[in-house]
Short mmCIF file of C-alpha atoms in Angstrom, two decimals:
data_model
loop_
_atom_site.label_atom_id
_atom_site.label_comp_id
_atom_site.label_asym_id
_atom_site.label_seq_id
_atom_site.Cartn_x
_atom_site.Cartn_y
_atom_site.Cartn_z
CA UNK A 1 15.02 -74.98 -2.61
CA UNK A 2 11.99 -74.99 -0.39
CA UNK A 3 13.62 -72.53 1.93
CA UNK A 4 14.67 -70.36 -0.97
CA UNK A 5 11.08 -70.47 -2.28
CA UNK A 6 9.73 -69.32 1.06
CA UNK A 7 12.31 -66.55 1.21
CA UNK A 8 11.37 -65.45 -2.31
CA UNK A 9 7.70 -65.58 -1.37
CA UNK A 10 8.31 -63.41 1.69
CA UNK A 11 10.39 -61.00 -0.41
CA UNK A 12 7.68 -60.82 -3.03
CA UNK A 13 5.05 -60.21 -0.36
CA UNK A 14 7.21 -57.45 1.15
CA UNK A 15 7.65 -55.79 -2.25
CA UNK A 16 3.92 -55.98 -2.92
CA UNK A 17 3.13 -54.45 0.46
CA UNK A 18 5.56 -51.59 -0.18
CA UNK A 19 4.00 -51.00 -3.61
CA UNK A 20 0.55 -50.94 -2.03
CA UNK A 21 1.67 -48.47 0.64
CA UNK A 22 3.29 -46.23 -1.96
CA UNK A 23 0.15 -46.47 -4.10
CA UNK A 24 -2.01 -45.44 -1.17
CA UNK A 25 0.32 -42.55 -0.36
CA UNK A 26 0.41 -41.39 -3.98
CA UNK A 27 -3.34 -41.74 -4.21
CA UNK A 28 -3.74 -39.70 -1.01
CA UNK A 29 -1.39 -37.06 -2.34
CA UNK A 30 -3.34 -36.94 -5.59
CA UNK A 31 -6.60 -36.65 -3.72
CA UNK A 32 -5.13 -33.93 -1.51
CA UNK A 33 -3.94 -31.97 -4.55
CA UNK A 34 -7.37 -32.34 -6.13
CA UNK A 35 -9.00 -31.22 -2.89
CA UNK A 36 -6.65 -28.25 -2.71
CA UNK A 37 -7.46 -27.38 -6.30
CA UNK A 38 -11.22 -27.63 -6.04
CA UNK A 39 -12.15 -26.76 -2.48
CA UNK A 40 -12.70 -28.94 0.49
CA UNK A 41 -13.54 -32.34 -0.92
CA UNK A 42 -12.49 -32.46 -4.55
CA UNK A 43 -15.77 -31.17 -5.97
CA UNK A 44 -15.31 -28.03 -8.08
CA UNK A 45 -18.79 -26.87 -7.05
CA UNK A 46 -17.81 -26.85 -3.37
CA UNK A 47 -16.64 -23.58 -1.80
CA UNK A 48 -13.04 -22.69 -2.57
CA UNK A 49 -11.02 -22.93 0.62
CA UNK A 50 -8.36 -20.24 0.46
CA UNK A 51 -5.91 -18.76 2.96
CA UNK A 52 -5.17 -15.04 2.62
CA UNK A 53 -2.73 -12.63 4.26
CA UNK A 54 -3.10 -8.86 3.96
CA UNK A 55 -2.93 -5.65 5.96
CA UNK A 56 -5.57 -4.05 8.13
CA UNK A 57 -5.68 -0.44 9.32
CA UNK A 58 -8.09 -1.42 12.09
CA UNK A 59 -7.01 -1.92 15.69
CA UNK A 60 -9.40 -4.88 15.90
CA UNK A 61 -9.54 -6.82 12.60
CA UNK A 62 -12.60 -8.51 11.15
CA UNK A 63 -13.40 -11.79 12.92
CA UNK A 64 -13.81 -15.06 11.06
CA UNK A 65 -17.59 -14.88 11.47
CA UNK A 66 -17.74 -11.23 10.36
CA UNK A 67 -21.09 -10.63 8.68
CA UNK A 68 -19.57 -8.87 5.65
CA UNK A 69 -16.98 -11.61 5.20
CA UNK A 70 -19.70 -14.24 5.31
CA UNK A 71 -21.73 -12.38 2.69
CA UNK A 72 -18.73 -12.08 0.36
CA UNK A 73 -17.96 -15.79 0.84
CA UNK A 74 -21.53 -16.71 -0.08
CA UNK A 75 -21.46 -14.48 -3.16
CA UNK A 76 -18.12 -15.90 -4.36
CA UNK A 77 -18.59 -19.53 -3.27
CA UNK A 78 -15.55 -19.43 -1.05
CA UNK A 79 -14.37 -20.12 2.48
CA UNK A 80 -11.63 -17.65 3.38
CA UNK A 81 -9.15 -17.99 6.19
CA UNK A 82 -7.90 -14.40 6.41
CA UNK A 83 -4.80 -13.45 8.37
CA UNK A 84 -5.08 -9.71 9.01
CA UNK A 85 -1.78 -8.02 9.88
CA UNK A 86 -1.46 -4.48 11.21
CA UNK A 87 0.15 -2.20 8.65
CA UNK A 88 2.45 -1.08 11.49
CA UNK A 89 4.30 -4.41 11.25
CA UNK A 90 3.32 -5.77 7.83
CA UNK A 91 6.78 -5.44 6.27
CA UNK A 92 8.42 -7.55 8.99
CA UNK A 93 5.60 -10.11 9.01
CA UNK A 94 5.71 -10.46 5.23
CA UNK A 95 9.46 -11.12 5.19
CA UNK A 96 9.13 -13.71 7.95
CA UNK A 97 6.28 -15.44 6.12
CA UNK A 98 8.15 -15.52 2.81
CA UNK A 99 11.28 -16.86 4.53
CA UNK A 100 9.30 -19.59 6.26
CA UNK A 101 8.05 -21.09 3.00
CA UNK A 102 4.63 -21.56 4.61
CA UNK A 103 2.92 -18.98 2.40
CA UNK A 104 -0.86 -18.43 2.25
CA UNK A 105 -2.67 -19.16 -1.02
CA UNK A 106 -3.11 -15.44 -1.68
CA UNK A 107 -0.70 -12.95 -0.12
CA UNK A 108 -0.48 -9.18 -0.40
CA UNK A 109 3.01 -8.08 -1.45
CA UNK A 110 3.28 -4.38 -0.59
CA UNK A 111 6.39 -3.88 -2.74
CA UNK A 112 6.61 -6.15 -5.82
CA UNK A 113 10.23 -5.03 -6.27
CA UNK A 114 11.37 -5.79 -2.74
CA UNK A 115 14.52 -7.88 -2.65
CA UNK A 116 12.99 -10.95 -0.96
CA UNK A 117 9.98 -11.21 -3.27
CA UNK A 118 12.10 -10.52 -6.38
CA UNK A 119 14.56 -13.23 -5.41
CA UNK A 120 11.74 -15.73 -4.81
CA UNK A 121 10.14 -14.87 -8.17
CA UNK A 122 13.45 -15.68 -9.89
CA UNK A 123 13.48 -19.00 -8.02
CA UNK A 124 10.01 -19.85 -9.38
CA UNK A 125 8.24 -19.54 -6.02
CA UNK A 126 5.19 -17.66 -7.38
CA UNK A 127 2.78 -18.16 -10.24
CA UNK A 128 3.27 -16.09 -13.39
CA UNK A 129 -0.35 -15.01 -13.92
CA UNK A 130 0.34 -13.30 -17.27
CA UNK A 131 -1.09 -16.04 -19.53
CA UNK A 132 -4.28 -16.38 -17.47
CA UNK A 133 -5.46 -12.80 -16.98
CA UNK A 134 -7.20 -12.57 -20.36
CA UNK A 135 -9.68 -15.20 -19.16
CA UNK A 136 -10.93 -12.96 -16.34
CA UNK A 137 -12.68 -9.79 -17.61
CA UNK A 138 -12.59 -7.81 -14.37
CA UNK A 139 -8.88 -8.47 -13.89
CA UNK A 140 -8.02 -7.53 -17.46
CA UNK A 141 -10.37 -4.55 -17.80
CA UNK A 142 -10.93 -3.33 -14.24
CA UNK A 143 -7.29 -2.72 -13.35
CA UNK A 144 -5.44 0.17 -15.04
CA UNK A 145 -3.00 -0.84 -17.78
CA UNK A 146 -0.33 1.23 -16.04
CA UNK A 147 -0.68 -1.00 -12.97
CA UNK A 148 -0.05 -4.17 -14.97
CA UNK A 149 2.84 -2.45 -16.75
CA UNK A 150 4.61 -1.05 -13.69
CA UNK A 151 4.34 -4.26 -11.67
CA UNK A 152 6.04 -6.45 -14.28
CA UNK A 153 9.11 -8.31 -13.11
CA UNK A 154 12.45 -8.04 -14.90
CA UNK A 155 11.40 -10.82 -17.30
CA UNK A 156 8.35 -8.81 -18.38
CA UNK A 157 5.81 -11.02 -16.63
CA UNK A 158 3.31 -10.36 -13.82
CA UNK A 159 3.64 -12.42 -10.65
CA UNK A 160 0.62 -10.98 -8.92
CA UNK A 161 -2.64 -9.09 -9.37
CA UNK A 162 -2.20 -5.33 -8.80
CA UNK A 163 -4.57 -3.91 -6.18
CA UNK A 164 -5.96 -1.03 -8.29
CA UNK A 165 -5.85 2.60 -7.19
CA UNK A 166 -6.74 5.76 -9.16
CA UNK A 167 -3.64 7.40 -10.66
CA UNK A 168 -5.06 10.81 -9.68
CA UNK A 169 -5.80 9.81 -6.11
CA UNK A 170 -2.33 9.11 -4.78
CA UNK A 171 -1.45 10.04 -1.22
CA UNK A 172 -0.73 13.75 -0.80
CA UNK A 173 -1.29 16.52 1.74
CA UNK A 174 -4.69 16.82 3.40
CA UNK A 175 -5.06 19.96 5.51
CA UNK A 176 -7.69 21.12 7.99
CA UNK A 177 -9.44 23.92 6.09
CA UNK A 178 -11.43 24.93 9.19
CA UNK A 179 -8.14 25.57 11.01
CA UNK A 180 -6.91 27.69 8.11
CA UNK A 181 -10.14 29.71 8.10
CA UNK A 182 -10.05 30.24 11.86
CA UNK A 183 -6.51 31.65 11.64
CA UNK A 184 -7.24 33.64 8.43
CA UNK A 185 -4.68 31.67 6.45
CA UNK A 186 -4.67 30.80 2.75
CA UNK A 187 -4.25 27.27 1.40
CA UNK A 188 -0.45 26.86 1.03
CA UNK A 189 0.99 26.37 -2.44
CA UNK A 190 4.72 26.33 -1.66
CA UNK A 191 6.87 24.75 1.03
CA UNK A 192 7.58 28.24 2.42
CA UNK A 193 3.85 28.93 2.76
CA UNK A 194 3.38 25.48 4.30
CA UNK A 195 6.01 26.32 6.91
CA UNK A 196 4.10 29.47 7.93
CA UNK A 197 0.86 27.48 8.19
CA UNK A 198 2.57 24.85 10.35
CA UNK A 199 3.98 27.56 12.59
CA UNK A 200 0.49 29.03 13.08
CA UNK A 201 -1.02 25.59 13.75
CA UNK A 202 1.45 25.17 16.63
CA UNK A 203 1.35 28.67 18.10
CA UNK A 204 -2.14 30.10 17.48
CA UNK A 205 -4.53 27.56 19.08
CA UNK A 206 -6.37 26.39 15.93
CA UNK A 207 -8.61 23.98 17.88
CA UNK A 208 -9.76 26.83 20.15
CA UNK A 209 -9.31 25.05 23.48
CA UNK A 210 -7.16 27.83 24.95
CA UNK A 211 -4.04 25.66 25.17
CA UNK A 212 -0.95 25.40 22.98
CA UNK A 213 -1.32 21.64 22.56
CA UNK A 214 -1.60 21.09 18.80
CA UNK A 215 1.05 19.99 16.32
CA UNK A 216 1.05 20.56 12.58
CA UNK A 217 2.12 17.34 10.91
CA UNK A 218 0.76 13.92 11.82
CA UNK A 219 4.12 12.45 10.90
CA UNK A 220 6.23 9.44 11.85
CA UNK A 221 9.39 7.66 10.71
CA UNK A 222 9.03 3.91 10.80
CA UNK A 223 11.38 1.12 9.66
CA UNK A 224 8.42 -0.33 7.77
CA UNK A 225 8.55 2.64 5.41
CA UNK A 226 12.05 2.06 4.12
CA UNK A 227 12.08 3.07 0.50
CA UNK A 228 8.77 4.97 0.71
CA UNK A 229 9.02 8.68 0.02
CA UNK A 230 12.78 9.01 0.36
CA UNK A 231 13.03 6.76 3.43
CA UNK A 232 11.25 9.23 5.69
CA UNK A 233 7.71 7.92 5.69
CA UNK A 234 4.62 9.39 4.02
CA UNK A 235 4.48 12.93 5.44
CA UNK A 236 8.15 13.89 5.63
CA UNK A 237 8.97 11.98 2.44
CA UNK A 238 6.28 13.92 0.57
CA UNK A 239 7.78 17.21 1.76
CA UNK A 240 11.17 16.04 0.51
CA UNK A 241 9.62 15.08 -2.84
CA UNK A 242 8.02 18.53 -3.07
CA UNK A 243 11.49 20.07 -2.82
CA UNK A 244 12.90 17.77 -5.51
CA UNK A 245 9.82 17.70 -7.76
CA UNK A 246 10.01 13.94 -8.35
CA UNK A 247 7.98 10.94 -7.30
CA UNK A 248 10.85 8.50 -7.52
CA UNK A 249 14.26 7.49 -6.21
CA UNK A 250 15.65 8.60 -9.57
CA UNK A 251 15.67 11.80 -11.62
CA UNK A 252 16.44 11.98 -15.33
CA UNK A 253 19.26 14.38 -16.22
CA UNK A 254 18.79 15.35 -19.85
CA UNK A 255 22.17 17.06 -20.14
CA UNK A 256 24.04 13.99 -18.89
CA UNK A 257 21.67 11.48 -20.45
CA UNK A 258 21.45 9.45 -17.27
CA UNK A 259 19.39 8.80 -14.14
CA UNK A 260 20.63 10.52 -10.99
CA UNK A 261 20.15 8.78 -7.65
CA UNK A 262 17.77 10.82 -5.49
CA UNK A 263 20.05 11.12 -2.48
CA UNK A 264 22.72 12.89 -4.55
CA UNK A 265 20.40 15.79 -5.40
CA UNK A 266 21.02 19.13 -3.59
CA UNK A 267 17.29 19.53 -2.88
CA UNK A 268 17.48 16.61 -0.44
CA UNK A 269 19.88 18.64 1.70
CA UNK A 270 17.53 21.66 1.52
CA UNK A 271 14.57 19.55 2.65
CA UNK A 272 16.58 18.14 5.57
CA UNK A 273 17.34 21.67 6.78
CA UNK A 274 13.65 22.56 6.41
CA UNK A 275 12.50 19.50 8.33
CA UNK A 276 15.12 19.99 11.06
CA UNK A 277 13.84 23.51 11.66
CA UNK A 278 10.21 22.30 11.60
CA UNK A 279 10.92 19.57 14.16
CA UNK A 280 12.79 21.89 16.53
CA UNK A 281 9.82 24.28 16.33
CA UNK A 282 7.34 21.61 17.47
CA UNK A 283 5.64 21.22 14.11
CA UNK A 284 5.64 17.44 14.30
CA UNK A 285 5.39 14.91 17.16
CA UNK A 286 8.31 14.91 19.55
CA UNK A 287 8.35 11.08 19.58
CA UNK A 288 8.68 10.97 15.79
CA UNK A 289 10.82 7.83 15.73
CA UNK A 290 8.69 5.71 18.02
CA UNK A 291 5.31 6.46 16.42
CA UNK A 292 3.55 4.01 14.12
CA UNK A 293 1.20 4.83 11.26
CA UNK A 294 -1.91 4.15 13.33
CA UNK A 295 -0.64 6.43 16.10
CA UNK A 296 0.07 9.25 13.63
CA UNK A 297 -3.45 8.84 12.28
CA UNK A 298 -4.80 9.02 15.82
CA UNK A 299 -3.28 12.49 16.24
CA UNK A 300 -5.28 13.65 13.25
CA UNK A 301 -8.43 11.84 14.38
CA UNK A 302 -8.21 13.37 17.87
CA UNK A 303 -8.06 16.95 16.55
CA UNK A 304 -4.41 17.29 17.63
CA UNK A 305 -2.77 17.68 14.20
CA UNK A 306 -3.80 19.73 11.19
CA UNK A 307 -1.95 18.09 8.27
CA UNK A 308 -1.59 14.50 7.13
CA UNK A 309 -0.61 12.67 3.96
CA UNK A 310 -3.23 10.22 2.72
CA UNK A 311 -5.58 9.45 -0.15
CA UNK A 312 -8.62 11.71 -0.54
CA UNK A 313 -10.87 8.68 -0.93
CA UNK A 314 -9.96 7.33 2.51
CA UNK A 315 -10.51 10.50 4.51
CA UNK A 316 -14.14 10.04 5.42
CA UNK A 317 -13.87 6.30 6.04
CA UNK A 318 -10.79 6.46 8.27
CA UNK A 319 -10.96 9.85 9.99
CA UNK A 320 -14.30 11.65 9.79
CA UNK A 321 -16.43 9.76 12.32
CA UNK A 322 -13.77 10.06 15.03
CA UNK A 323 -13.19 13.74 14.33
CA UNK A 324 -16.90 14.52 14.51
CA UNK A 325 -17.00 12.99 17.98
CA UNK A 326 -14.16 15.23 19.18
CA UNK A 327 -15.29 18.32 17.26
CA UNK A 328 -19.05 18.24 16.48
CA UNK A 329 -18.69 21.31 14.25
CA UNK A 330 -16.33 19.45 11.89
CA UNK A 331 -17.59 19.06 8.29
CA UNK A 332 -16.39 16.73 5.53
CA UNK A 333 -15.33 19.74 3.45
CA UNK A 334 -12.91 20.66 6.24
CA UNK A 335 -10.69 17.92 4.76
CA UNK A 336 -8.94 20.02 2.12
CA UNK A 337 -6.61 18.15 -0.26
CA UNK A 338 -3.78 20.33 -1.58
CA UNK A 339 -3.59 20.46 -5.36
CA UNK A 340 0.20 20.67 -5.37
CA UNK A 341 3.18 22.02 -3.46
CA UNK A 342 5.93 23.89 -5.32
CA UNK A 343 4.01 22.86 -8.45
CA UNK A 344 4.41 19.16 -7.57
CA UNK A 345 2.04 16.35 -6.72
CA UNK A 346 2.59 12.61 -7.28
CA UNK A 347 0.85 10.63 -10.00
CA UNK A 348 -0.10 7.23 -8.70
CA UNK A 349 1.17 4.03 -10.30
CA UNK A 350 -2.38 2.71 -10.50
CA UNK A 351 -1.79 0.14 -7.79
CA UNK A 352 -1.01 -0.34 -4.12
CA UNK A 353 0.70 -3.68 -3.72
CA UNK A 354 -0.09 -6.93 -5.52
CA UNK A 355 -1.85 -10.16 -4.64
CA UNK A 356 0.52 -13.06 -5.33
CA UNK A 357 -0.15 -16.82 -5.44
CA UNK A 358 2.69 -19.19 -4.43
CA UNK A 359 3.69 -21.83 -6.97
CA UNK A 360 2.95 -24.51 -4.37
CA UNK A 361 -0.76 -23.93 -5.11
CA UNK A 362 -1.93 -26.39 -7.81
CA UNK A 363 -2.84 -24.84 -11.16
CA UNK A 364 -6.55 -25.56 -10.93
CA UNK A 365 -6.77 -23.97 -7.51
CA UNK A 366 -4.74 -21.02 -8.76
CA UNK A 367 -7.32 -20.53 -11.50
CA UNK A 368 -10.13 -20.67 -8.94
CA UNK A 369 -8.36 -18.02 -6.87
CA UNK A 370 -8.13 -15.77 -9.95
CA UNK A 371 -11.84 -16.41 -10.50
CA UNK A 372 -12.53 -15.53 -6.85
CA UNK A 373 -10.84 -12.13 -7.22
CA UNK A 374 -12.53 -11.57 -10.59
CA UNK A 375 -15.97 -12.40 -9.19
CA UNK A 376 -15.35 -10.24 -6.13
CA UNK A 377 -14.82 -7.28 -8.46
CA UNK A 378 -18.36 -7.62 -9.85
CA UNK A 379 -20.40 -4.59 -8.67
CA UNK A 380 -23.00 -6.68 -6.85
CA UNK A 381 -20.25 -8.39 -4.81
CA UNK A 382 -17.94 -5.42 -4.25
CA UNK A 383 -20.87 -3.33 -3.04
CA UNK A 384 -21.16 -5.66 -0.05
CA UNK A 385 -18.06 -4.04 1.48
CA UNK A 386 -19.12 -0.61 0.22
CA UNK A 387 -22.65 -0.62 1.63
CA UNK A 388 -22.92 -3.73 3.81
CA UNK A 389 -26.09 -5.72 4.37
CA UNK A 390 -29.54 -4.22 3.85
CA UNK A 391 -31.34 -3.73 7.15
CA UNK A 392 -28.08 -3.96 9.06
CA UNK A 393 -25.80 -1.42 7.40
CA UNK A 394 -28.08 0.45 5.02
CA UNK A 395 -31.67 1.17 4.06
CA UNK A 396 -32.99 1.97 0.60
CA UNK A 397 -34.55 5.43 0.52
CA UNK A 398 -35.92 6.85 -2.75
CA UNK A 399 -34.01 4.20 -4.65
CA UNK A 400 -30.67 5.03 -3.00
CA UNK A 401 -28.71 3.06 -0.46
CA UNK A 402 -28.44 5.17 2.69
CA UNK A 403 -25.78 3.64 4.90
CA UNK A 404 -25.03 3.69 8.58
CA UNK A 405 -21.33 4.58 8.36
CA UNK A 406 -20.76 3.92 12.03
CA UNK A 407 -22.08 0.39 11.69
CA UNK A 408 -20.01 -0.19 8.54
CA UNK A 409 -16.90 0.92 10.40
CA UNK A 410 -17.74 -1.28 13.38
CA UNK A 411 -17.98 -4.28 11.05
CA UNK A 412 -14.64 -3.52 9.34
CA UNK A 413 -16.25 -3.03 5.93
CA UNK A 414 -13.40 -1.04 4.40
CA UNK A 415 -10.79 -3.56 5.59
CA UNK A 416 -11.83 -5.84 2.72
CA UNK A 417 -10.58 -3.21 0.26
CA UNK A 418 -7.12 -4.42 1.28
CA UNK A 419 -7.87 -7.69 -0.46
CA UNK A 420 -10.02 -6.63 -3.42
CA UNK A 421 -10.65 -3.09 -4.59
CA UNK A 422 -12.55 -1.58 -7.52
CA UNK A 423 -11.88 1.93 -8.80
CA UNK A 424 -14.19 2.38 -11.79
CA UNK A 425 -17.36 2.60 -9.71
CA UNK A 426 -19.19 5.95 -9.36
CA UNK A 427 -18.08 8.21 -6.52
CA UNK A 428 -19.23 6.79 -3.23
CA UNK A 429 -22.78 7.85 -2.43
CA UNK A 430 -23.07 5.90 0.80
CA UNK A 431 -25.59 7.78 2.91
CA UNK A 432 -25.00 10.83 0.75
CA UNK A 433 -26.04 14.05 2.44
CA UNK A 434 -25.58 17.60 1.13
CA UNK A 435 -22.38 17.78 3.17
CA UNK A 436 -21.04 14.57 1.65
CA UNK A 437 -22.02 15.63 -1.86
CA UNK A 438 -20.09 18.88 -1.44
CA UNK A 439 -17.06 16.95 -0.17
CA UNK A 440 -17.16 14.55 -3.10
CA UNK A 441 -17.41 17.45 -5.54
CA UNK A 442 -14.42 19.10 -3.87
CA UNK A 443 -12.36 15.91 -4.03
CA UNK A 444 -13.22 15.38 -7.72
CA UNK A 445 -12.27 18.97 -8.53
CA UNK A 446 -8.93 18.69 -6.71
CA UNK A 447 -8.09 15.39 -8.40
CA UNK A 448 -8.86 16.90 -11.81
CA UNK A 449 -6.52 19.79 -11.01
CA UNK A 450 -3.84 17.44 -9.71
CA UNK A 451 -3.99 15.48 -12.94
CA UNK A 452 -2.69 18.53 -14.83
CA UNK A 453 0.54 18.74 -12.82
CA UNK A 454 1.07 15.27 -11.35
CA UNK A 455 4.49 13.63 -11.70
CA UNK A 456 4.81 9.89 -12.34
CA UNK A 457 7.50 7.65 -10.92
CA UNK A 458 9.74 7.38 -13.97
CA UNK A 459 11.60 4.40 -12.53
CA UNK A 460 8.51 2.31 -11.76
CA UNK A 461 9.07 -1.23 -12.98
CA UNK A 462 12.80 -0.72 -13.66
CA UNK A 463 15.22 -2.97 -11.82
CA UNK A 464 18.90 -3.06 -11.03
CA UNK A 465 20.59 -6.28 -9.98
CA UNK A 466 23.13 -4.32 -7.93
CA UNK A 467 20.32 -2.29 -6.36
CA UNK A 468 18.56 -5.45 -5.24
CA UNK A 469 21.71 -6.42 -3.32
CA UNK A 470 22.75 -3.09 -1.80
CA UNK A 471 19.55 -1.09 -1.31
CA UNK A 472 18.13 -2.87 1.77
CA UNK A 473 21.20 -1.97 3.85
CA UNK A 474 21.74 1.38 2.13
CA UNK A 475 18.13 2.44 2.75
CA UNK A 476 18.56 1.73 6.45
CA UNK A 477 21.68 3.90 6.59
CA UNK A 478 19.93 6.73 4.74
CA UNK A 479 16.87 6.64 6.96
CA UNK A 480 18.96 6.48 10.12
CA UNK A 481 21.09 9.46 9.14
CA UNK A 482 18.16 11.57 7.93
CA UNK A 483 16.28 10.89 11.17
CA UNK A 484 19.29 11.86 13.30
CA UNK A 485 19.73 15.11 11.39
CA UNK A 486 16.03 16.04 11.67
CA UNK A 487 16.05 15.29 15.39
CA UNK A 488 19.19 17.40 15.86
CA UNK A 489 21.44 14.49 16.81
CA UNK A 490 23.72 15.00 13.80
CA UNK A 491 24.66 18.23 11.97
CA UNK A 492 23.74 18.81 8.33
CA UNK A 493 27.43 18.44 7.48
CA UNK A 494 27.08 14.73 8.25
CA UNK A 495 24.81 14.52 5.20
CA UNK A 496 27.46 16.21 3.03
CA UNK A 497 30.02 13.63 4.10
CA UNK A 498 27.60 10.78 3.43
CA UNK A 499 26.67 12.07 -0.03
CA UNK A 500 30.35 12.32 -0.96
CA UNK A 501 30.79 8.68 0.08
CA UNK A 502 27.84 7.73 -2.14
CA UNK A 503 29.42 9.48 -5.13
CA UNK A 504 32.55 7.38 -4.67
CA UNK A 505 30.71 4.11 -3.98
CA UNK A 506 31.18 1.66 -6.91
CA UNK A 507 27.92 -0.09 -6.03
CA UNK A 508 25.97 3.16 -6.30
CA UNK A 509 27.63 3.86 -9.64
CA UNK A 510 26.85 0.35 -10.89
CA UNK A 511 23.24 0.69 -9.73
CA UNK A 512 22.97 4.06 -11.52
CA UNK A 513 24.39 2.58 -14.74
CA UNK A 514 21.99 -0.37 -14.63
CA UNK A 515 18.97 1.81 -13.95
CA UNK A 516 19.96 4.23 -16.73
CA UNK A 517 20.36 1.36 -19.18
CA UNK A 518 16.96 -0.08 -18.21
CA UNK A 519 15.33 3.36 -18.52
CA UNK A 520 16.85 4.00 -21.96
CA UNK A 521 15.85 0.56 -23.18
CA UNK A 522 12.25 1.03 -22.07
CA UNK A 523 11.96 4.57 -23.43
CA UNK A 524 13.82 4.06 -26.68
CA UNK A 525 16.72 6.43 -25.91
#
C-alpha cells in the first residue's frame, strides 16, 4: 500500500505539473492575444503594432524611419511595419503570401474577385468588416457607396476596405499636347485619328532632337495585368475597350437578353488588327513583352513616348518633375487627358483594390486597425502625405502651404496613398503656381466632360463559380495569343480559330449563364 501511495503521489504531482504548464501556456497565449489586440504590451493606449503589405511605384521604397511615416504613426498612435512591394511583381507576391498563410495584419488585395482571395474568403480566412463600418465615420462616409457595393463578395458582405478613387478619374489616355502642337495635330477623338497621331509621333521628330528615336505608346504587356483591360495591360487594353465601347469583360445583349463574353465580340478582332499594324510601324516599344510598368512609365518620363494611360491626378506627382529635367520647356498643361475615344471612356468603380484583415487577427486588434485607417483619413493626418512636414517639405505663404515637390517625392510622400487615400479633399494646391492652377482647371474640365459619356463596368461585383475555376488559365491563353498576334508571331486567323473554340467550350457557356443570371438578379430583369 505504501508503494501504491507513493506511486499515486508521484502521479498526482505529475498531473499537477502538467496542469500548471498548460495553465502557463494558456495564460501566455491569452496575454499574447491581448498584446496583439492592443499593441505591444496589452495596454490599449500603447501604439498599435501593425504589419502592412501594399504596392509602391517607387524604385526605392520608404524606409522604416521615413519622416512622413513617423509623422503618420505619431498622429495615429501606431507602429507600422510596412512591406512595400513593387507593382511590377505585386500579383505574384500577393499570391505567394496568401498561400503561405503568414499574412500581414493589413494587406492590399488588388483584385477582390481574384480566385485565390475569393476562395480564402469562402474558407473564412478574412474578417467580414460589414457590421463594423458604421462605427467609423470616415470609412462609411469618405468612401463612395459604389466602391462598397462593387467590392461585395458573393454573400453580399465586404471583406476589405475599398481604397477610394474618383469615379470620374479612372485611368485613360494622357497625350503630350506640346507634341501635338509642334506637329500641328488636333487632339484625337477616334481610334483612326489616334493612329495618325501615333504615326506622326514616330516619324516627325516631336521632341525636336533631330533623330527618329521616339515611340508613341508607353505600353507593355505583363503577366501581372491578366484580366486588366482585356488581358493586354493598361494602354493596349484601353485601345481594345475603345473599339468595343465597354469597360468590362462582359457586354449586355438586349436582343438576346444575356451577357456576351468580351472575347467573342467582333471588335476584339478589329482591335487586334489595329494593334498589330501599330506595333509593326514602331508605335510602341519593340520589347513590349519584357517591359514592366515602371519601365513603360520611364519612357514617358524620359521624353521618349507621347501617350500613356494613367489617372489625371497622378500625372504631376509621378511624371512631371522628371520630364521637366529632360525638357525644361515642358508645362503641366502639356499633359492633356483625352475626354473619350470613339465616344468611350471608362467610369471608375470608385476603388482601386481593398485593404483586407486576416481572420487570424483578434477582434479587438481588427477594430483598432479599422480605427487606424479611419483616423488616417482625417484631413489633418492625410495632409501629412499630401504636404509633408512644415519646414522640411513646405512653408506657409499667405496662409497657403507651398510645398517642395522634389523633397516630397524624395521622401516617398505619395507612396502612402497606396495604403490610405482620401478623395473628397479640394483639388491639390500643393505649391500652386499659375501653371499648376491652369493644369488643375484643365483636369477638372476634362473629368466633367468624361462624366457625361463614361461607361461603367456592368459586371463589377458579379461572380461566376465556373469563372473562378477556369478564368486564371483561360486569361493566360488569351493574353498569350493576343500578344503573339500583335507581335506578328501568329496570324489573325489564329484568333478566329480560338474564338470558335470558346463558343463551343461548355465552361465558357456555363460561365456566361451564371454571369447572366447574376446580372439579371441584381438588375431586376
